[in-house]
PDB file of C-alpha atoms in Angstrom:
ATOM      1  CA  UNK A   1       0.000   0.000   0.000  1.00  0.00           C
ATOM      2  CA  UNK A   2       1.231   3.659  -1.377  1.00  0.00           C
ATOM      3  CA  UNK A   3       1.786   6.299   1.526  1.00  0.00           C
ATOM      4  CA  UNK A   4      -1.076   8.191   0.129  1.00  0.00           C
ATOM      5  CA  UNK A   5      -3.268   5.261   0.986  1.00  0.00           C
ATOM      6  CA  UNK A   6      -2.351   4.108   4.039  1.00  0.00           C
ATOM      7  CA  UNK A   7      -2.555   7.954   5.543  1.00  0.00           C
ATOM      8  CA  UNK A   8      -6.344   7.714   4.151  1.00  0.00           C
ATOM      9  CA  UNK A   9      -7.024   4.392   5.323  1.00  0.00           C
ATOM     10  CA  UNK A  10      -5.668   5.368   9.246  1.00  0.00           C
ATOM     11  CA  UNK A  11      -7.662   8.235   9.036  1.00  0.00           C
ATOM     12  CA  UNK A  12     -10.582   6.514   7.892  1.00  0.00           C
ATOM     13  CA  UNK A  13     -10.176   4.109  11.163  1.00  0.00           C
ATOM     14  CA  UNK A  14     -10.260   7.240  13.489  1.00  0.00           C
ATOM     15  CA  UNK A  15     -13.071   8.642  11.807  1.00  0.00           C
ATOM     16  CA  UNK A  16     -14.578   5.494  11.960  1.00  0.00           C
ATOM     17  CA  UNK A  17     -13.642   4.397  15.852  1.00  0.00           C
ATOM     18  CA  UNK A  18     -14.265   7.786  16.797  1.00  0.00           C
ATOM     19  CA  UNK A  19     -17.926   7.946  15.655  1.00  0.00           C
ATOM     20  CA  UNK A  20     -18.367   4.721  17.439  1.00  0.00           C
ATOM     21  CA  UNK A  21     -16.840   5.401  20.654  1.00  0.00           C
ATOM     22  CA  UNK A  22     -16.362   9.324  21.315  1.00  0.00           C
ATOM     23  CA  UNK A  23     -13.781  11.285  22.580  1.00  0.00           C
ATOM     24  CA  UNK A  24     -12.207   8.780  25.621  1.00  0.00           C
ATOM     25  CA  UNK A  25     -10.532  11.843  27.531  1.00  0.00           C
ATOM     26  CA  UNK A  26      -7.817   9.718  28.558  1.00  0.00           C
ATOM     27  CA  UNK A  27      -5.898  11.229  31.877  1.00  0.00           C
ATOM     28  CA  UNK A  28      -7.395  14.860  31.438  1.00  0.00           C
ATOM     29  CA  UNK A  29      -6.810  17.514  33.846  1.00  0.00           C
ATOM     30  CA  UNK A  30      -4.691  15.534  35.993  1.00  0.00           C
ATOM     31  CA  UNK A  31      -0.857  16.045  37.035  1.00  0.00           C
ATOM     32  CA  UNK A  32       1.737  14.972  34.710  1.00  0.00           C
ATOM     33  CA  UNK A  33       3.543  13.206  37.675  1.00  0.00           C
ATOM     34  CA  UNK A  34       0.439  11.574  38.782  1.00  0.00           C
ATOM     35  CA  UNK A  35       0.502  10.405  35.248  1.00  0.00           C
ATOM     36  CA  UNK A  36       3.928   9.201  35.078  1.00  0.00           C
ATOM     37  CA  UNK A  37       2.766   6.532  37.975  1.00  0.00           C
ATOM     38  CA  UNK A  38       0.015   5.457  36.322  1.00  0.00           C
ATOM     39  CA  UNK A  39       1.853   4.837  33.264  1.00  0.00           C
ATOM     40  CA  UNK A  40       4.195   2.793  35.760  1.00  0.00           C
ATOM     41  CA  UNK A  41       1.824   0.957  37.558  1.00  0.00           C
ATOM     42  CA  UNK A  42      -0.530  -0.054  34.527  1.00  0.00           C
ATOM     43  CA  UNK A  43       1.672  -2.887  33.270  1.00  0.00           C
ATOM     44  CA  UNK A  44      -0.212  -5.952  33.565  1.00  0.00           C
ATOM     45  CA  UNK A  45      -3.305  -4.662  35.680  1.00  0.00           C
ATOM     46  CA  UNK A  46      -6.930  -3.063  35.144  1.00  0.00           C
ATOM     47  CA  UNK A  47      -6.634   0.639  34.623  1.00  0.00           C
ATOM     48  CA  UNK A  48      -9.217   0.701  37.834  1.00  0.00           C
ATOM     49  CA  UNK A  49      -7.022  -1.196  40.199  1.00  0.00           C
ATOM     50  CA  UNK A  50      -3.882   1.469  39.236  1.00  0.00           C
ATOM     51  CA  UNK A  51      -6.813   4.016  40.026  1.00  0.00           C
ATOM     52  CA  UNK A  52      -7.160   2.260  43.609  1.00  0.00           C
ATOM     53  CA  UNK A  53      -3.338   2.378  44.077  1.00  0.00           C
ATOM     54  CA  UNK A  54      -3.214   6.256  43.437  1.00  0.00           C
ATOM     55  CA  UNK A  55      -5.904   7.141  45.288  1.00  0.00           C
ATOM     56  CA  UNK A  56      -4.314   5.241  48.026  1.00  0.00           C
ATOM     57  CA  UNK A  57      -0.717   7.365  47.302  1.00  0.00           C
ATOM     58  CA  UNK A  58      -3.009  10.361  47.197  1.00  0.00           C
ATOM     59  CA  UNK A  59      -4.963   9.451  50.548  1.00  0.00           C
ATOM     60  CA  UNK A  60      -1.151   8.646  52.305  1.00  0.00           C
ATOM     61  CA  UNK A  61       0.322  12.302  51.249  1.00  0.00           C
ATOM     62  CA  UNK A  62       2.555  10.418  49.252  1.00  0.00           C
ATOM     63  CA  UNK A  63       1.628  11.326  45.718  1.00  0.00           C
ATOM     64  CA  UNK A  64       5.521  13.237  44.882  1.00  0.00           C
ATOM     65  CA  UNK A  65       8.379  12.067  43.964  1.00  0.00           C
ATOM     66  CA  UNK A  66      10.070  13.347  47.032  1.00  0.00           C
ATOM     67  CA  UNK A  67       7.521  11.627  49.161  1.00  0.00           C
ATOM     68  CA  UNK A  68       7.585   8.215  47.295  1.00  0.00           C
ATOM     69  CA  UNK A  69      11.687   8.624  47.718  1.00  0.00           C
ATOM     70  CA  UNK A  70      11.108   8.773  51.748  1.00  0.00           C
ATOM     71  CA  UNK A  71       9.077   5.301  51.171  1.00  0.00           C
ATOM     72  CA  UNK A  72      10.614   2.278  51.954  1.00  0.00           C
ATOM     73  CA  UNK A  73      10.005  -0.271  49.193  1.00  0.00           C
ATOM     74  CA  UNK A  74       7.681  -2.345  52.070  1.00  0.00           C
ATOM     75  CA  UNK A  75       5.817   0.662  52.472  1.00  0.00           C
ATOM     76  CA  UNK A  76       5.588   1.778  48.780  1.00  0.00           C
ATOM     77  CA  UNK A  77       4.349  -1.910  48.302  1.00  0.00           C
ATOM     78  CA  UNK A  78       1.687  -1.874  50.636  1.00  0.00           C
ATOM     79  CA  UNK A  79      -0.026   1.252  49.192  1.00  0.00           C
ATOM     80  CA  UNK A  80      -0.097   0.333  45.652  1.00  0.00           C
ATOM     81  CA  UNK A  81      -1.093  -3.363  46.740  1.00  0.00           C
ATOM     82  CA  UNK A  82      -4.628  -3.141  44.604  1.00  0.00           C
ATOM     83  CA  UNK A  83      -2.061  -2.623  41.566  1.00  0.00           C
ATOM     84  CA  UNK A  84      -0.694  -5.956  42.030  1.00  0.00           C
ATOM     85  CA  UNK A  85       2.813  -7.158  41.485  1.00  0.00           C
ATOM     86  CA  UNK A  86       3.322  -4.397  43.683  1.00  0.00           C
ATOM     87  CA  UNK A  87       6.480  -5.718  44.863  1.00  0.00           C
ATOM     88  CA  UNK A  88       7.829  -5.057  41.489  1.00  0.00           C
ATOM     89  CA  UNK A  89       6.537  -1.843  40.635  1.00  0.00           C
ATOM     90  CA  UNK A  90       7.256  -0.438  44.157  1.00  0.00           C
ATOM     91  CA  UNK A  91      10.727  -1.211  42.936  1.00  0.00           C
ATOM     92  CA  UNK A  92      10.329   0.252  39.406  1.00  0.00           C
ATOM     93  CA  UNK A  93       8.178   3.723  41.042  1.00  0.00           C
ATOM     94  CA  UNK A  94      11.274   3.891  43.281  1.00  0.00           C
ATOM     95  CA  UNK A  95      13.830   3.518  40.443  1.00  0.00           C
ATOM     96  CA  UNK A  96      12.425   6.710  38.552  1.00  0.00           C
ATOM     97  CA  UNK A  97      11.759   9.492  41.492  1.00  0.00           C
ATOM     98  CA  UNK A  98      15.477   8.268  42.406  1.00  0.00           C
ATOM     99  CA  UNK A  99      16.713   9.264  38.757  1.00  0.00           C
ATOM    100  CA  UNK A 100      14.375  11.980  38.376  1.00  0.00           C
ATOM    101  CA  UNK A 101      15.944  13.274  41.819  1.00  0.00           C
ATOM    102  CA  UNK A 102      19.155  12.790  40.551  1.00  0.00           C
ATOM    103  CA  UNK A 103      19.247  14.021  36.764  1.00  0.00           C
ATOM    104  CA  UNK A 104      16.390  16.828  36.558  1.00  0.00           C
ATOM    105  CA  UNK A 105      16.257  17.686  40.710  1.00  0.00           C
ATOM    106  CA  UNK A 106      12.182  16.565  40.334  1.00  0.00           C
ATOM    107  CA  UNK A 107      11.460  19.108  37.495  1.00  0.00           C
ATOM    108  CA  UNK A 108       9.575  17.341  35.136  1.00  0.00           C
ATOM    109  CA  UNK A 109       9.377  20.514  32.985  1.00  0.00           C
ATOM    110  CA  UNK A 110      13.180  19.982  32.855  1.00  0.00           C
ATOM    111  CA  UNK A 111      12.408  16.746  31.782  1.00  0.00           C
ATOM    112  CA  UNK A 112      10.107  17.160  28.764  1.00  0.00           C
ATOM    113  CA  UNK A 113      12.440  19.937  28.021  1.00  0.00           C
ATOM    114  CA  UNK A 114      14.341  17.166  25.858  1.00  0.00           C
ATOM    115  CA  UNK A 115      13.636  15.745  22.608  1.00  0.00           C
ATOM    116  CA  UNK A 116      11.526  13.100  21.960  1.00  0.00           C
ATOM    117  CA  UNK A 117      14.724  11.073  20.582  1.00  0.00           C
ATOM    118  CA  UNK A 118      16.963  12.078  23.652  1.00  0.00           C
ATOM    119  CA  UNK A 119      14.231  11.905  26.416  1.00  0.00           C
ATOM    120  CA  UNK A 120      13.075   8.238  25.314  1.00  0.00           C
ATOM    121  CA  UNK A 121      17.030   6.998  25.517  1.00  0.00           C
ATOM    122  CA  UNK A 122      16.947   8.434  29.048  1.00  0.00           C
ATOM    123  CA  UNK A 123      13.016   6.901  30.090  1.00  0.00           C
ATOM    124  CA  UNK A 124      14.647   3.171  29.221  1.00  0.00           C
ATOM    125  CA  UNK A 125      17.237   2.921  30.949  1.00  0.00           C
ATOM    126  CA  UNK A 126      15.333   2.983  34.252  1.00  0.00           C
ATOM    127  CA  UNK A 127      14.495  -0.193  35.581  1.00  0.00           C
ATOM    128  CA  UNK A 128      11.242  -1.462  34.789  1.00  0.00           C
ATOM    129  CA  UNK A 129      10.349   1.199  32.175  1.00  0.00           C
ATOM    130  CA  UNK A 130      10.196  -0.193  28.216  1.00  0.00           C
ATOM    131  CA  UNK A 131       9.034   1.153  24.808  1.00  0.00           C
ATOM    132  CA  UNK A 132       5.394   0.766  25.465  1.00  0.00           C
ATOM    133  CA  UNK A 133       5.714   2.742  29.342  1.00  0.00           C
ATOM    134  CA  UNK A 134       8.071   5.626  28.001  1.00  0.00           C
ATOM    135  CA  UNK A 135       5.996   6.104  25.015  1.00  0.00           C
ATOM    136  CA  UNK A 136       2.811   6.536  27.270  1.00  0.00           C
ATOM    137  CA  UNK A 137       4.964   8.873  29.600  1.00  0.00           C
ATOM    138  CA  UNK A 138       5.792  11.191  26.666  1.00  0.00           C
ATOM    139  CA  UNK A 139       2.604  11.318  25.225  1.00  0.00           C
ATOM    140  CA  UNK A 140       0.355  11.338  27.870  1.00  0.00           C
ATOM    141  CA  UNK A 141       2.461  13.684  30.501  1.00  0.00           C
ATOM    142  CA  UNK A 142       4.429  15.332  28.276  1.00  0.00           C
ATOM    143  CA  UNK A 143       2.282  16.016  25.278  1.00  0.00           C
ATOM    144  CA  UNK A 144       4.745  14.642  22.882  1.00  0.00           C
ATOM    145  CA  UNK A 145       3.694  13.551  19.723  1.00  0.00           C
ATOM    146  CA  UNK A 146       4.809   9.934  20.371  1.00  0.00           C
ATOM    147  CA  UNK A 147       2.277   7.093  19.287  1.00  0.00           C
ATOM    148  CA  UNK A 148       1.938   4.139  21.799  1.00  0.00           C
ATOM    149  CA  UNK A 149       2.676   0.577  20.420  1.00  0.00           C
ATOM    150  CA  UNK A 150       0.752  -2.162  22.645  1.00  0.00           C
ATOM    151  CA  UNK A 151      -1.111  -5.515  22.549  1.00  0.00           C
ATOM    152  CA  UNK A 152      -4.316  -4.380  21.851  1.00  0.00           C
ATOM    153  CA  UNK A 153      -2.829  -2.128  18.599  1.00  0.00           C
ATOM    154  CA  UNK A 154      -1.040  -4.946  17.627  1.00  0.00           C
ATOM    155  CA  UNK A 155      -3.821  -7.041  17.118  1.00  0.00           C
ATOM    156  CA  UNK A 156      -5.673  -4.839  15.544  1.00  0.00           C
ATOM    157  CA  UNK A 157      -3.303  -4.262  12.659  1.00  0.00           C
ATOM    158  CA  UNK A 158      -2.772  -7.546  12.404  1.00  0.00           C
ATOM    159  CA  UNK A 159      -6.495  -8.326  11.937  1.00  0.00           C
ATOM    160  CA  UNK A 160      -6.741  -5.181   9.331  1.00  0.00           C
ATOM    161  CA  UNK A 161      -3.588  -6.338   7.412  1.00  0.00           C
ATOM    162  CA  UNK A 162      -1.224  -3.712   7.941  1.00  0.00           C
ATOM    163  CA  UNK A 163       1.234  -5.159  10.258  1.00  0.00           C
ATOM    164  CA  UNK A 164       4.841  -4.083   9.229  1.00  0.00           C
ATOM    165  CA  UNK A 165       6.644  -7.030   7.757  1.00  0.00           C
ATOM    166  CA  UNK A 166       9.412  -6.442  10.472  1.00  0.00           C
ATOM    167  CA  UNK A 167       6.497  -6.688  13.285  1.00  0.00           C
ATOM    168  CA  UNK A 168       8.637  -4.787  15.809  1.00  0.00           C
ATOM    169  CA  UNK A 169       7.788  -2.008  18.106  1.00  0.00           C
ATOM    170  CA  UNK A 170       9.359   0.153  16.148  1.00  0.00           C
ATOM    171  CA  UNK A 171       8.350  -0.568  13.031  1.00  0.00           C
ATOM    172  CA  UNK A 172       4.696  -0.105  13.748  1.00  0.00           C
ATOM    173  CA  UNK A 173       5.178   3.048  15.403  1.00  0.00           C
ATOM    174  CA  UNK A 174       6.583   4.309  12.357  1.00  0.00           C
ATOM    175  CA  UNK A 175       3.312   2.945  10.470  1.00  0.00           C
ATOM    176  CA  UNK A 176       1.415   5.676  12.191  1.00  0.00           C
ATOM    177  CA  UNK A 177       3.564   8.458  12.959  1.00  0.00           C
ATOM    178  CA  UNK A 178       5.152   8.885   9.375  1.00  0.00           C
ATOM    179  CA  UNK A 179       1.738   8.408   7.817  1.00  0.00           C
ATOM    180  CA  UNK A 180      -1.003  10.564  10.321  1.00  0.00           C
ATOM    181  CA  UNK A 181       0.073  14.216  11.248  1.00  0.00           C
ATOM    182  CA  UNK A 182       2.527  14.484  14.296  1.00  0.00           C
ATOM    183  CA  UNK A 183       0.097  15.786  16.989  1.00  0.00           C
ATOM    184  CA  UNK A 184      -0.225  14.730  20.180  1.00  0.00           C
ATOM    185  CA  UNK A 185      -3.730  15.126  20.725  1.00  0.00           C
ATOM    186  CA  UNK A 186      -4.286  13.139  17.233  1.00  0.00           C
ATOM    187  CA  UNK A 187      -2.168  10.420  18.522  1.00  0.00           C
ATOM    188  CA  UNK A 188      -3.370  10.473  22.435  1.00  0.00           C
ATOM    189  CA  UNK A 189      -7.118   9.746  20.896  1.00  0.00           C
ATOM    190  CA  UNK A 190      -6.224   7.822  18.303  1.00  0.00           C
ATOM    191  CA  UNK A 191      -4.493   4.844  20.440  1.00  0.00           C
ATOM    192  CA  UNK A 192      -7.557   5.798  23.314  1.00  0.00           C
ATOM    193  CA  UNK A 193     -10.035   4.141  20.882  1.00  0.00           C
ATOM    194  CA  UNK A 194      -7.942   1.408  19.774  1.00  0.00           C
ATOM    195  CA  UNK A 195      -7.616   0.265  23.038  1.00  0.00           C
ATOM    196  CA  UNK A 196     -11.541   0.815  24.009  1.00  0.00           C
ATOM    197  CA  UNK A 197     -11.852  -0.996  20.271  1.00  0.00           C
ATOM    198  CA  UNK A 198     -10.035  -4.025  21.348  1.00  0.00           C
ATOM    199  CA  UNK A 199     -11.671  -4.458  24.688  1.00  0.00           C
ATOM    200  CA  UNK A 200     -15.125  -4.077  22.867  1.00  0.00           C
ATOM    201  CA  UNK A 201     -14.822  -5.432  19.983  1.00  0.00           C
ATOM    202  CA  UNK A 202     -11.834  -6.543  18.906  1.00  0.00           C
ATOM    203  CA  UNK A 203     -11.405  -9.195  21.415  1.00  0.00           C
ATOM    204  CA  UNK A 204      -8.623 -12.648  21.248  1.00  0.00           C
ATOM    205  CA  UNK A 205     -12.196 -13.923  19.987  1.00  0.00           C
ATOM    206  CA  UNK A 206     -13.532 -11.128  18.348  1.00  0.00           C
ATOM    207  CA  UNK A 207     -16.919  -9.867  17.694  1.00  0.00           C
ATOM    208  CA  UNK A 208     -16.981  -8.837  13.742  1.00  0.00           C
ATOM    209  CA  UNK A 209     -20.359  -8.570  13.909  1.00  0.00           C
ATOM    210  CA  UNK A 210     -20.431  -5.175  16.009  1.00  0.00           C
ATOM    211  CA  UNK A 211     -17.294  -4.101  14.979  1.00  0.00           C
ATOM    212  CA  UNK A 212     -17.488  -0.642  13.474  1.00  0.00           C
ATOM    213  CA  UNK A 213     -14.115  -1.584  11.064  1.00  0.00           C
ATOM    214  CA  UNK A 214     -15.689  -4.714   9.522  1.00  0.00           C
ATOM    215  CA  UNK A 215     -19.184  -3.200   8.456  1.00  0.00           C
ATOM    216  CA  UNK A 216     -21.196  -5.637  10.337  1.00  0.00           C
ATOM    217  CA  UNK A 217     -20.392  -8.710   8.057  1.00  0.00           C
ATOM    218  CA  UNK A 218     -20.229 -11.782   9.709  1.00  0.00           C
ATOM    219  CA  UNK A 219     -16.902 -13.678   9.276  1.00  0.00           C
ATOM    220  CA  UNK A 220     -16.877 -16.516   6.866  1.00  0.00           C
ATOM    221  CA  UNK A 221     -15.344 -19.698   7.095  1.00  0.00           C
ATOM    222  CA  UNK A 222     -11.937 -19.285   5.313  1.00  0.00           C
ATOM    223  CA  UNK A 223     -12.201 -15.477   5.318  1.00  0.00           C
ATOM    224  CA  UNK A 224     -10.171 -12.928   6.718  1.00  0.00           C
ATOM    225  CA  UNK A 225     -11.242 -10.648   9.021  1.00  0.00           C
ATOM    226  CA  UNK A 226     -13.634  -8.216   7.199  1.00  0.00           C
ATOM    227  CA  UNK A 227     -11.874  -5.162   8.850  1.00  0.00           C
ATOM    228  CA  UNK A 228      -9.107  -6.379   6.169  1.00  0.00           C
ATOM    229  CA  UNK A 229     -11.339  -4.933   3.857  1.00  0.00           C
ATOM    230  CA  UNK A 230     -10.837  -0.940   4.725  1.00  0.00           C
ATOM    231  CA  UNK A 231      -6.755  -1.712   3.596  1.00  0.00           C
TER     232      UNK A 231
END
């Protein structure tokens, strides 16, 4: 597929997932740090349990990077318990306020002060944090225009036909961000749906049928997807 289609046919998706679904207002209004721990705590959990664990931060007076440095790792553990694996992420919370103490002094304007390039090399190598979590800390705290790669966007490309023959990270990052324009609010929304899309209807079975990509045809025996059709 030409460059001139594939911009079309991405846009057509968003058009398409956004009519269905709305705007998702994904982390508005809220502090970029407070965002930064969600984005930390997220892995492998419901978005509503991380929501438990910062309230409970919140609650504690313990939602700053100076506070959560104070923390011993039992204690950090036992307030993002609903999280789980808390063990583990206490660790991982723990290993970014320390480097964010120590290389930007807790100013995450500082921070996002880098380049998108420059700030990501920095984000990974702190323990715990990969592609997917510095991605979501740029775009989502930092309002970077940075498109998030995860499991849910995989399979949906997959299912449309547009996964990258390499079938990296990177490589289907670049699918969207060198063919959609390089906004941040474009790319914030656009991933928002995709993930509401594969929790609704985009499922490890999915549900063609109601699926707003696949025009309400039924899948065939044999057939591909019928999402396949819009590429």
């Amino acid at each position: 597929m030409d460059d001139g289609k594939l911009n079309q046919t991405l846009l057509d998706i968003y058009a398409r997932l956004f009519h269905r679904y709305g705007p998702q207002h994904w982390w508005p209004a809220r502090e970029p740090f407070e965002v930064i721990v969600g984005a930390i705590l997220t892995q492998s959990t419901a978005w509503t349990n991380v929501e438990k664990a910062i309230a409970s931060l919140r609650a504690s007076g313990n939602l700053s990077a100076g506070a959560i440095r104070r923390l011993s790792g039992t204690e950090l553990a036992g307030l993002i318990r609903s999280c789980g694996y808390y063990n583990v992420k206490a660790k991982r919370l723990k290993s970014f306020v320390e480097w964010l103490g120590e290389r930007y002094s807790d100013n995450l304007d500082a921070m996002f002060s880098n380049s998108i390039g420059e700030l990501r090399r920095e984000l990974l190598t702190i323990y715990g944090i990969g592609e997917e979590t510095a991605d979501s800390i740029m775009l989502y705290a930092g309002d970077k225009p940075v498109f998030v790669i995860d499991a849910y966007t995989r399979r949906i490309l997959d299912r449309l036909g547009l996964t990258p023959a390499e079938k990296s990270y990177a490589a289907c990052q670049k699918l969207f961000m060198m063919n959609l324009p390089p906004e941040a609010a474009l790319f914030n929304e656009y991933h928002a749906l995709l993930v509401h899309l594969g929790k609704d209807a985009c499922r490890k079975s999915p549900r063609c049928a109601v699926c707003c990509l696949s025009e309400n045809k039924p899948v065939k025996p044999g057939d591909k997807f019928p999402c396949s059709r819009l590429a």
